[in-house]
Amino acid sequence: MKTIVTGGAGFIGSHLTALLLERGHQVMVVDDFSTGRAENLEAITAAGDLTIAEADIAGPEAARLVDQVRPDVVFLLAAQSTVQVSMRDPVLDAKANVVGLVNMLEAARLAGCRKIVFASSGGTIYGQVAAERLPVAEDHAHAPLSFYGVTKAVASEYLRLYRTEYGLDYAVLALGNVYGPRQRPDSEGGVVATFAHRLLHGLPCRINGDGATTRDYVHVSDVAEAFVAAARSGTGVFNVGTGVETSLLELHRLLTERTGSHLAPEFGPPLRGEVRRIRLDVARSGRQLGWHPSIGIEDGVGSVVDWLRSGSEARRVPDDLEFPARGRRQ
Ligand SMILES: NC(=O)c1ccc[n+]([C@@H]2O[C@H](COP(=O)([O-])OP(=O)(O)OC[C@H]3O[C@@H](n4cnc5c(N)ncnc54)[C@H](O)[C@@H]3O)[C@@H](O)[C@H]2O)c1
């Protein structure tokens, strides 16, 4: 399969790129390196048929690349992916996430692409779901609390209409809070990496709110598998999580155990745009994509701690990060 992965130099995109290459697929990464890093791809550049191109998904160069490659499948992961940035600057957010999306969809349909697999956000598109509707299923109404969530929700409508109008197939993956190796500890949504990094460096973690805020944490290797599965089968929206809710306090406890730290968290006021609880129903992904999560949070946090312990310049973190998110996606 000939593929393009936008955002392939990022956290999730680099894992997806590695998996595609491992399975013998051809990959062109299109990334503007705004949050992505070349070093995320260093270990895999010799691993298969990989080309890396620097371009903005909202610009003509990215469209030209799609035209040149004529991919079977385009994986759309490039995005402004920070909730708080979207609240501060909805125009900037919409340029990447709406104009960039439409630019890629136009290019893909003109290039005769078969399918789009899009990275959406199960933690934001549904908004604050009533407790009795958790775990939330894909047929739940969209009611995002952030502009970032709005862009992810509207993407589903664009994709639906491109399929109706042009027969361009699509799968939207509504991801839970993705964590795992290569997530930047200085990224706003990388709470697992940031907490782990701080605890390993003897620094307290800051929690915004009372710590009861929950997320559905899903390991990045499971997420990469879901993208590959969605390239093969399934049309529409698919939740990609574990169906398990973990509170920030529980996550903090797991990480103190794993790192051997005894530091108590510090607390700050809750943030705008963040849902309080979320847990995704992943039954449809199991049925239609044949995808099931395989790593639970208790084991999964170990992969992050081990990766951070293995050391790298990229694991530097400023002292003032706050959670949940100042931040992004989930
Ligand atoms: N990490 C999560 O928990 C999570 C949860 C839900 C959804 N998502 C979505 O998954 C996708 C990947 O997220 P991630 O965690 O890997 O983030 P990331 O920031 O590591 O990756 C995003 C990549 O896109 C690139 N990019 C950003 N704007 C671009 C543009 N205009 N043109 C070209 N490249 C651009 C960045 O350089 C980066 O490499 C995003 O769409 C995000 O919204 C992530």
Tab-separated table of C-alpha atoms and ligand atoms in Angstrom:
chain	number	residue	atom	x	y	z
A	1	MET	CA	0.000	0.000	0.000
A	2	LYS	CA	1.242	3.496	-0.862
A	3	THR	CA	0.540	5.854	2.040
A	4	ILE	CA	1.001	9.413	3.237
A	5	VAL	CA	1.143	10.093	6.979
A	6	THR	CA	0.638	13.766	7.794
A	7	GLY	CA	2.080	14.533	11.206
A	8	GLY	CA	4.335	11.502	10.814
A	9	ALA	CA	7.167	13.148	12.757
A	10	GLY	CA	4.918	13.532	15.787
A	11	PHE	CA	4.287	11.231	18.700
A	12	ILE	CA	1.523	9.028	17.275
A	13	GLY	CA	2.512	9.556	13.628
A	14	SER	CA	6.035	8.215	14.181
A	15	HIS	CA	4.679	5.011	15.748
A	16	LEU	CA	2.222	4.610	12.886
A	17	THR	CA	4.973	5.221	10.320
A	18	ALA	CA	7.172	2.587	11.947
A	19	LEU	CA	4.344	0.051	11.941
A	20	LEU	CA	3.461	0.708	8.286
A	21	LEU	CA	7.087	0.258	7.247
A	22	GLU	CA	7.353	-2.900	9.336
A	23	ARG	CA	4.343	-4.294	7.444
A	24	GLY	CA	5.988	-3.530	4.094
A	25	HIS	CA	4.025	-0.417	3.132
A	26	GLN	CA	5.412	2.653	1.393
A	27	VAL	CA	5.231	5.845	3.478
A	28	MET	CA	5.688	9.521	2.777
A	29	VAL	CA	5.649	11.616	5.952
A	30	VAL	CA	4.369	15.152	5.465
A	31	ASP	CA	5.091	17.310	8.485
A	32	ASP	CA	5.900	20.945	9.193
A	33	PHE	CA	7.931	19.956	12.271
A	34	SER	CA	6.074	22.465	14.417
A	35	THR	CA	5.785	19.952	17.280
A	36	GLY	CA	7.174	16.877	15.509
A	37	ARG	CA	10.828	15.946	15.580
A	38	ALA	CA	13.131	14.412	12.992
A	39	GLU	CA	14.617	12.258	15.750
A	40	ASN	CA	11.268	10.484	16.154
A	41	LEU	CA	11.918	8.991	12.720
A	42	GLU	CA	15.681	8.495	13.033
A	43	ALA	CA	15.495	4.896	14.168
A	44	ILE	CA	13.259	3.914	11.269
A	45	THR	CA	14.643	5.864	8.315
A	46	ALA	CA	16.591	2.814	7.166
A	47	ALA	CA	13.746	0.411	7.936
A	48	GLY	CA	11.813	0.575	4.672
A	49	ASP	CA	10.390	2.709	1.910
A	50	LEU	CA	10.176	6.030	3.739
A	51	THR	CA	10.308	9.591	2.376
A	52	ILE	CA	10.111	12.615	4.641
A	53	ALA	CA	8.807	15.939	3.323
A	54	GLU	CA	8.525	19.211	5.205
A	55	ALA	CA	5.275	20.985	4.335
A	56	ASP	CA	2.263	22.663	5.905
A	57	ILE	CA	-0.915	20.619	5.322
A	58	ALA	CA	-2.804	23.852	4.679
A	59	GLY	CA	-0.475	24.915	1.851
A	60	PRO	CA	0.014	24.132	-1.857
A	61	GLU	CA	3.239	22.129	-1.338
A	62	ALA	CA	1.447	19.449	0.713
A	63	ALA	CA	-1.257	19.194	-1.958
A	64	ARG	CA	1.435	18.869	-4.634
A	65	LEU	CA	3.024	16.013	-2.682
A	66	VAL	CA	-0.281	14.144	-2.552
A	67	ASP	CA	-0.643	14.624	-6.289
A	68	GLN	CA	2.887	13.346	-6.836
A	69	VAL	CA	2.620	10.259	-4.607
A	70	ARG	CA	-0.964	9.297	-5.557
A	71	PRO	CA	-1.370	7.349	-2.303
A	72	ASP	CA	-3.877	4.553	-1.713
A	73	VAL	CA	-4.452	5.779	1.831
A	74	VAL	CA	-3.775	9.109	3.551
A	75	PHE	CA	-3.481	9.080	7.344
A	76	LEU	CA	-4.328	12.565	8.609
A	77	LEU	CA	-2.649	13.150	11.954
A	78	ALA	CA	-1.114	16.611	11.484
A	79	ALA	CA	-3.026	19.110	13.571
A	80	GLN	CA	-2.937	21.946	16.016
A	81	SER	CA	-3.668	19.578	18.864
A	82	THR	CA	-3.757	21.734	21.971
A	83	VAL	CA	-7.083	22.521	23.626
A	84	GLN	CA	-5.832	25.653	25.364
A	85	VAL	CA	-4.206	27.047	22.179
A	86	SER	CA	-7.546	26.594	20.414
A	87	MET	CA	-9.267	28.584	23.166
A	88	ARG	CA	-6.690	31.377	22.960
A	89	ASP	CA	-6.412	31.432	19.156
A	90	PRO	CA	-9.315	29.753	17.345
A	91	VAL	CA	-8.213	31.236	14.004
A	92	LEU	CA	-4.799	29.600	14.149
A	93	ASP	CA	-6.465	26.378	15.279
A	94	ALA	CA	-8.957	26.403	12.399
A	95	LYS	CA	-6.247	27.127	9.813
A	96	ALA	CA	-4.432	23.875	10.570
A	97	ASN	CA	-7.396	21.752	11.555
A	98	VAL	CA	-10.089	22.867	9.121
A	99	VAL	CA	-8.273	24.520	6.173
A	100	GLY	CA	-5.483	21.926	6.431
A	101	LEU	CA	-8.018	19.097	6.485
A	102	VAL	CA	-9.963	20.375	3.468
A	103	ASN	CA	-6.739	21.046	1.559
A	104	MET	CA	-5.700	17.419	2.109
A	105	LEU	CA	-9.159	16.060	1.227
A	106	GLU	CA	-9.232	18.000	-2.032
A	107	ALA	CA	-5.748	16.805	-2.929
A	108	ALA	CA	-6.591	13.214	-1.988
A	109	ARG	CA	-9.738	12.989	-4.062
A	110	LEU	CA	-8.053	14.628	-7.074
A	111	ALA	CA	-5.196	12.117	-6.746
A	112	GLY	CA	-7.632	9.175	-6.759
A	113	CYS	CA	-6.882	8.167	-3.169
A	114	ARG	CA	-8.964	5.228	-1.858
A	115	LYS	CA	-9.286	6.068	1.827
A	116	ILE	CA	-8.633	8.685	4.506
A	117	VAL	CA	-7.964	7.664	8.098
A	118	PHE	CA	-8.346	10.678	10.349
A	119	ALA	CA	-7.112	11.255	13.925
A	120	SER	CA	-10.059	12.647	15.874
A	121	SER	CA	-10.473	13.025	19.593
A	122	GLY	CA	-12.868	10.903	21.631
A	123	GLY	CA	-12.052	13.009	24.667
A	124	THR	CA	-13.323	16.240	23.144
A	125	ILE	CA	-15.910	15.694	20.374
A	126	TYR	CA	-18.622	14.302	22.670
A	127	GLY	CA	-18.189	17.043	25.264
A	128	GLN	CA	-19.208	16.331	28.829
A	129	VAL	CA	-21.137	13.070	28.589
A	130	ALA	CA	-23.767	12.254	31.239
A	131	ALA	CA	-22.522	9.583	33.646
A	132	GLU	CA	-25.215	7.124	32.545
A	133	ARG	CA	-23.992	7.393	28.900
A	134	LEU	CA	-20.448	6.320	29.796
A	135	PRO	CA	-18.702	4.558	28.187
A	136	VAL	CA	-19.703	6.855	25.336
A	137	ALA	CA	-20.503	5.258	21.981
A	138	GLU	CA	-19.949	6.780	18.533
A	139	ASP	CA	-23.639	7.609	18.022
A	140	HIS	CA	-23.565	10.098	20.912
A	141	ALA	CA	-24.182	13.695	19.812
A	142	HIS	CA	-21.167	15.938	19.351
A	143	ALA	CA	-21.002	18.798	21.873
A	144	PRO	CA	-17.354	19.852	22.201
A	145	LEU	CA	-16.320	22.249	24.965
A	146	SER	CA	-13.273	23.539	23.066
A	147	PHE	CA	-12.607	24.960	19.585
A	148	TYR	CA	-10.119	22.145	19.103
A	149	GLY	CA	-12.990	19.713	19.717
A	150	VAL	CA	-15.157	21.663	17.260
A	151	THR	CA	-12.563	21.216	14.501
A	152	LYS	CA	-12.360	17.489	15.218
A	153	ALA	CA	-16.147	17.179	15.205
A	154	VAL	CA	-16.596	19.106	11.951
A	155	ALA	CA	-13.926	16.939	10.304
A	156	SER	CA	-16.348	13.989	10.473
A	157	GLU	CA	-18.880	16.018	8.475
A	158	TYR	CA	-16.329	16.928	5.804
A	159	LEU	CA	-15.281	13.291	5.523
A	160	ARG	CA	-18.870	12.077	5.315
A	161	LEU	CA	-19.639	14.522	2.525
A	162	TYR	CA	-16.452	13.735	0.589
A	163	ARG	CA	-17.528	10.107	0.629
A	164	THR	CA	-21.050	10.964	-0.536
A	165	GLU	CA	-19.873	13.382	-3.217
A	166	TYR	CA	-16.715	11.677	-4.463
A	167	GLY	CA	-16.735	8.120	-3.090
A	168	LEU	CA	-13.631	8.835	-0.994
A	169	ASP	CA	-13.812	6.243	1.798
A	170	TYR	CA	-12.902	7.268	5.351
A	171	ALA	CA	-12.481	6.187	8.935
A	172	VAL	CA	-12.435	8.665	11.800
A	173	LEU	CA	-10.602	7.361	14.856
A	174	ALA	CA	-11.881	9.063	17.990
A	175	LEU	CA	-8.826	8.553	20.171
A	176	GLY	CA	-8.726	8.479	23.931
A	177	ASN	CA	-5.754	10.012	25.764
A	178	VAL	CA	-2.825	8.470	23.940
A	179	TYR	CA	0.400	7.836	25.851
A	180	GLY	CA	3.613	5.911	25.366
A	181	PRO	CA	7.279	6.257	24.420
A	182	ARG	CA	8.256	9.365	22.403
A	183	GLN	CA	5.472	11.508	23.847
A	184	ARG	CA	7.103	14.791	24.725
A	185	PRO	CA	7.096	15.519	28.456
A	186	ASP	CA	6.811	19.189	27.519
A	187	SER	CA	3.681	18.563	25.427
A	188	GLU	CA	0.549	19.954	26.969
A	189	GLY	CA	-1.529	16.801	26.768
A	190	GLY	CA	1.228	14.347	27.561
A	191	VAL	CA	0.222	13.966	31.161
A	192	VAL	CA	1.694	10.476	31.556
A	193	ALA	CA	5.062	11.558	30.133
A	194	THR	CA	5.079	14.813	32.087
A	195	PHE	CA	4.153	13.272	35.429
A	196	ALA	CA	6.676	10.467	34.910
A	197	HIS	CA	9.386	12.928	33.908
A	198	ARG	CA	8.786	15.172	36.880
A	199	LEU	CA	8.671	12.324	39.380
A	200	LEU	CA	11.895	10.863	37.971
A	201	HIS	CA	13.505	14.290	38.452
A	202	GLY	CA	12.226	14.736	42.005
A	203	LEU	CA	9.699	17.417	41.017
A	204	PRO	CA	6.063	17.501	42.178
A	205	CYS	CA	3.266	17.172	39.599
A	206	ARG	CA	0.623	19.862	39.286
A	207	ILE	CA	-3.017	18.820	38.918
A	208	ASN	CA	-5.607	21.382	37.828
A	209	GLY	CA	-8.810	20.647	39.694
A	210	ASP	CA	-9.303	18.066	42.412
A	211	GLY	CA	-7.678	15.144	40.587
A	212	ALA	CA	-10.975	13.293	40.061
A	213	THR	CA	-10.918	14.238	36.356
A	214	THR	CA	-10.778	11.003	34.365
A	215	ARG	CA	-9.479	10.032	30.944
A	216	ASP	CA	-9.463	6.892	28.849
A	217	TYR	CA	-5.715	6.260	28.465
A	218	VAL	CA	-4.761	4.185	25.439
A	219	HIS	CA	-1.258	3.036	24.577
A	220	VAL	CA	0.303	4.403	21.382
A	221	SER	CA	1.222	0.947	20.053
A	222	ASP	CA	-2.461	-0.044	20.234
A	223	VAL	CA	-3.389	3.234	18.522
A	224	ALA	CA	-0.947	2.603	15.659
A	225	GLU	CA	-2.556	-0.822	15.167
A	226	ALA	CA	-5.995	0.810	15.041
A	227	PHE	CA	-4.880	3.151	12.230
A	228	VAL	CA	-3.538	0.243	10.193
A	229	ALA	CA	-6.722	-1.767	10.824
A	230	ALA	CA	-8.861	1.201	9.746
A	231	ALA	CA	-6.959	1.468	6.460
A	232	ARG	CA	-8.155	-2.058	5.658
A	233	SER	CA	-11.784	-2.025	6.784
A	234	GLY	CA	-14.554	0.053	8.323
A	235	THR	CA	-16.243	3.293	7.307
A	236	GLY	CA	-17.365	6.005	9.734
A	237	VAL	CA	-16.380	6.897	13.279
A	238	PHE	CA	-14.583	4.469	15.606
A	239	ASN	CA	-13.646	4.995	19.221
A	240	VAL	CA	-10.103	3.972	20.059
A	241	GLY	CA	-9.605	3.684	23.801
A	242	THR	CA	-9.717	1.019	26.465
A	243	GLY	CA	-13.169	1.605	27.951
A	244	VAL	CA	-11.436	2.194	31.298
A	245	GLU	CA	-11.529	5.476	33.192
A	246	THR	CA	-8.472	6.521	35.173
A	247	SER	CA	-8.429	9.613	37.376
A	248	LEU	CA	-5.448	11.935	37.577
A	249	LEU	CA	-4.978	10.927	41.215
A	250	GLU	CA	-4.928	7.259	40.236
A	251	LEU	CA	-2.523	7.956	37.381
A	252	HIS	CA	-0.291	9.863	39.773
A	253	ARG	CA	-0.367	6.958	42.201
A	254	LEU	CA	0.559	4.452	39.481
A	255	LEU	CA	3.469	6.626	38.425
A	256	THR	CA	4.776	7.216	41.937
A	257	GLU	CA	4.780	3.434	42.400
A	258	ARG	CA	6.547	2.873	39.110
A	259	THR	CA	9.146	5.596	39.621
A	260	GLY	CA	9.619	4.944	43.341
A	261	SER	CA	8.750	8.573	44.141
A	262	HIS	CA	6.949	9.662	47.312
A	263	LEU	CA	6.148	13.199	46.146
A	264	ALA	CA	2.558	14.373	46.682
A	265	PRO	CA	0.877	16.295	43.802
A	266	GLU	CA	0.172	20.035	43.923
A	267	PHE	CA	-3.282	21.313	42.985
A	268	GLY	CA	-4.418	24.314	40.909
A	269	PRO	CA	-7.755	25.603	39.558
A	270	PRO	CA	-9.516	23.605	36.795
A	271	LEU	CA	-9.028	24.690	33.167
A	272	ARG	CA	-11.469	25.886	30.519
A	273	GLY	CA	-12.504	23.520	27.755
A	274	GLU	CA	-11.752	20.299	29.618
A	275	VAL	CA	-14.311	17.563	30.205
A	276	ARG	CA	-14.484	16.086	33.697
A	277	ARG	CA	-14.986	12.423	32.880
A	278	ILE	CA	-14.625	10.341	29.738
A	279	ARG	CA	-14.539	6.666	28.865
A	280	LEU	CA	-14.973	5.309	25.341
A	281	ASP	CA	-17.087	2.382	24.207
A	282	VAL	CA	-14.806	0.462	21.843
A	283	ALA	CA	-17.221	-2.328	20.840
A	284	ARG	CA	-17.708	-0.984	17.283
A	285	SER	CA	-13.943	-0.907	16.681
A	286	GLY	CA	-13.776	-4.513	17.850
A	287	ARG	CA	-16.601	-5.608	15.543
A	288	GLN	CA	-15.792	-3.610	12.419
A	289	LEU	CA	-12.035	-3.046	12.549
A	290	GLY	CA	-11.154	-6.250	14.379
A	291	TRP	CA	-9.207	-3.999	16.759
A	292	HIS	CA	-8.939	-4.461	20.533
A	293	PRO	CA	-6.733	-2.628	23.023
A	294	SER	CA	-4.047	-4.912	24.396
A	295	ILE	CA	-2.216	-2.775	26.975
A	296	GLY	CA	-3.800	-1.528	30.206
A	297	ILE	CA	-2.641	1.622	31.958
A	298	GLU	CA	-0.951	-0.259	34.821
A	299	ASP	CA	1.450	-1.991	32.424
A	300	GLY	CA	1.501	0.830	29.891
A	301	VAL	CA	2.925	3.499	32.202
A	302	GLY	CA	5.985	1.288	32.607
A	303	SER	CA	6.883	1.745	28.937
A	304	VAL	CA	6.949	5.528	29.442
A	305	VAL	CA	9.034	5.375	32.607
A	306	ASP	CA	11.484	2.960	30.942
A	307	TRP	CA	11.752	5.192	27.875
A	308	LEU	CA	12.392	8.275	29.993
A	309	ARG	CA	14.958	6.400	32.043
A	310	SER	CA	16.767	5.447	28.850
A	311	GLY	CA	17.534	9.189	28.571
A	312	SER	CA	17.472	11.805	25.805
A	313	GLU	CA	17.634	15.530	25.344
A	314	ALA	CA	14.001	15.409	24.208
A	315	ARG	CA	12.858	14.492	27.693
A	316	ARG	CA	13.490	17.929	29.121
A	317	VAL	CA	10.398	19.527	30.683
A	318	PRO	CA	9.699	23.044	31.898
A	319	ASP	CA	8.656	23.405	35.528
A	320	ASP	CA	5.317	25.066	34.965
A	321	LEU	CA	3.228	22.435	33.187
A	322	GLU	CA	-0.193	21.865	34.661
A	323	PHE	CA	-2.696	19.070	34.322
A	324	PRO	CA	-5.231	18.128	33.109
A	325	ALA	CA	-3.788	19.365	29.911
A	326	ARG	CA	-3.032	23.117	29.809
A	327	GLY	CA	-3.932	21.165	27.131
A	328	ARG	CA	-4.593	19.290	24.344
A	329	ARG	CA	-6.478	16.440	22.801
A	330	GLN	CA	-7.353	13.498	25.062
B	1	LIG	N1	-2.020	12.377	21.807
B	1	LIG	C1	-3.302	12.259	22.099
B	1	LIG	O1	-3.659	11.931	23.236
B	1	LIG	C2	-4.365	12.510	21.057
B	1	LIG	C3	-5.713	12.298	21.410
B	1	LIG	C4	-6.708	12.525	20.466
B	1	LIG	C5	-6.375	12.954	19.205
B	1	LIG	N2	-5.069	13.172	18.894
B	1	LIG	C6	-4.761	13.628	17.536
B	1	LIG	O2	-3.770	12.772	16.974
B	1	LIG	C7	-2.959	13.522	16.089
B	1	LIG	C8	-1.500	13.342	16.445
B	1	LIG	O3	-1.286	13.807	17.770
B	1	LIG	P1	0.112	13.641	18.516
B	1	LIG	O4	-0.192	13.403	19.937
B	1	LIG	O5	0.972	12.684	17.815
B	1	LIG	O6	0.662	15.123	18.400
B	1	LIG	P2	2.049	15.668	17.868
B	1	LIG	O7	2.040	17.134	18.123
B	1	LIG	O8	3.174	14.866	18.408
B	1	LIG	O9	1.919	15.393	16.307
B	1	LIG	C9	1.324	16.295	15.413
B	1	LIG	C10	2.259	16.369	14.223
B	1	LIG	O10	1.658	17.210	13.238
B	1	LIG	C11	2.619	18.141	12.796
B	1	LIG	N3	1.868	19.326	12.342
B	1	LIG	C12	1.144	20.191	13.095
B	1	LIG	N4	0.579	21.135	12.309
B	1	LIG	C13	0.960	20.849	11.032
B	1	LIG	C14	0.696	21.443	9.769
B	1	LIG	N5	-0.068	22.543	9.662
B	1	LIG	N6	1.230	20.893	8.666
B	1	LIG	C15	2.022	19.782	8.749
B	1	LIG	N7	2.305	19.170	9.935
B	1	LIG	C16	1.780	19.698	11.050
B	1	LIG	C17	3.512	18.394	13.960
B	1	LIG	O11	4.797	18.879	13.608
B	1	LIG	C18	3.604	16.991	14.581
B	1	LIG	O12	4.640	16.236	13.993
B	1	LIG	C19	-3.456	14.959	16.159
B	1	LIG	O13	-4.371	15.168	15.101
B	1	LIG	C20	-4.176	15.015	17.478
B	1	LIG	O14	-5.171	16.027	17.491
B	1	LIG	C21	-4.053	12.975	19.794
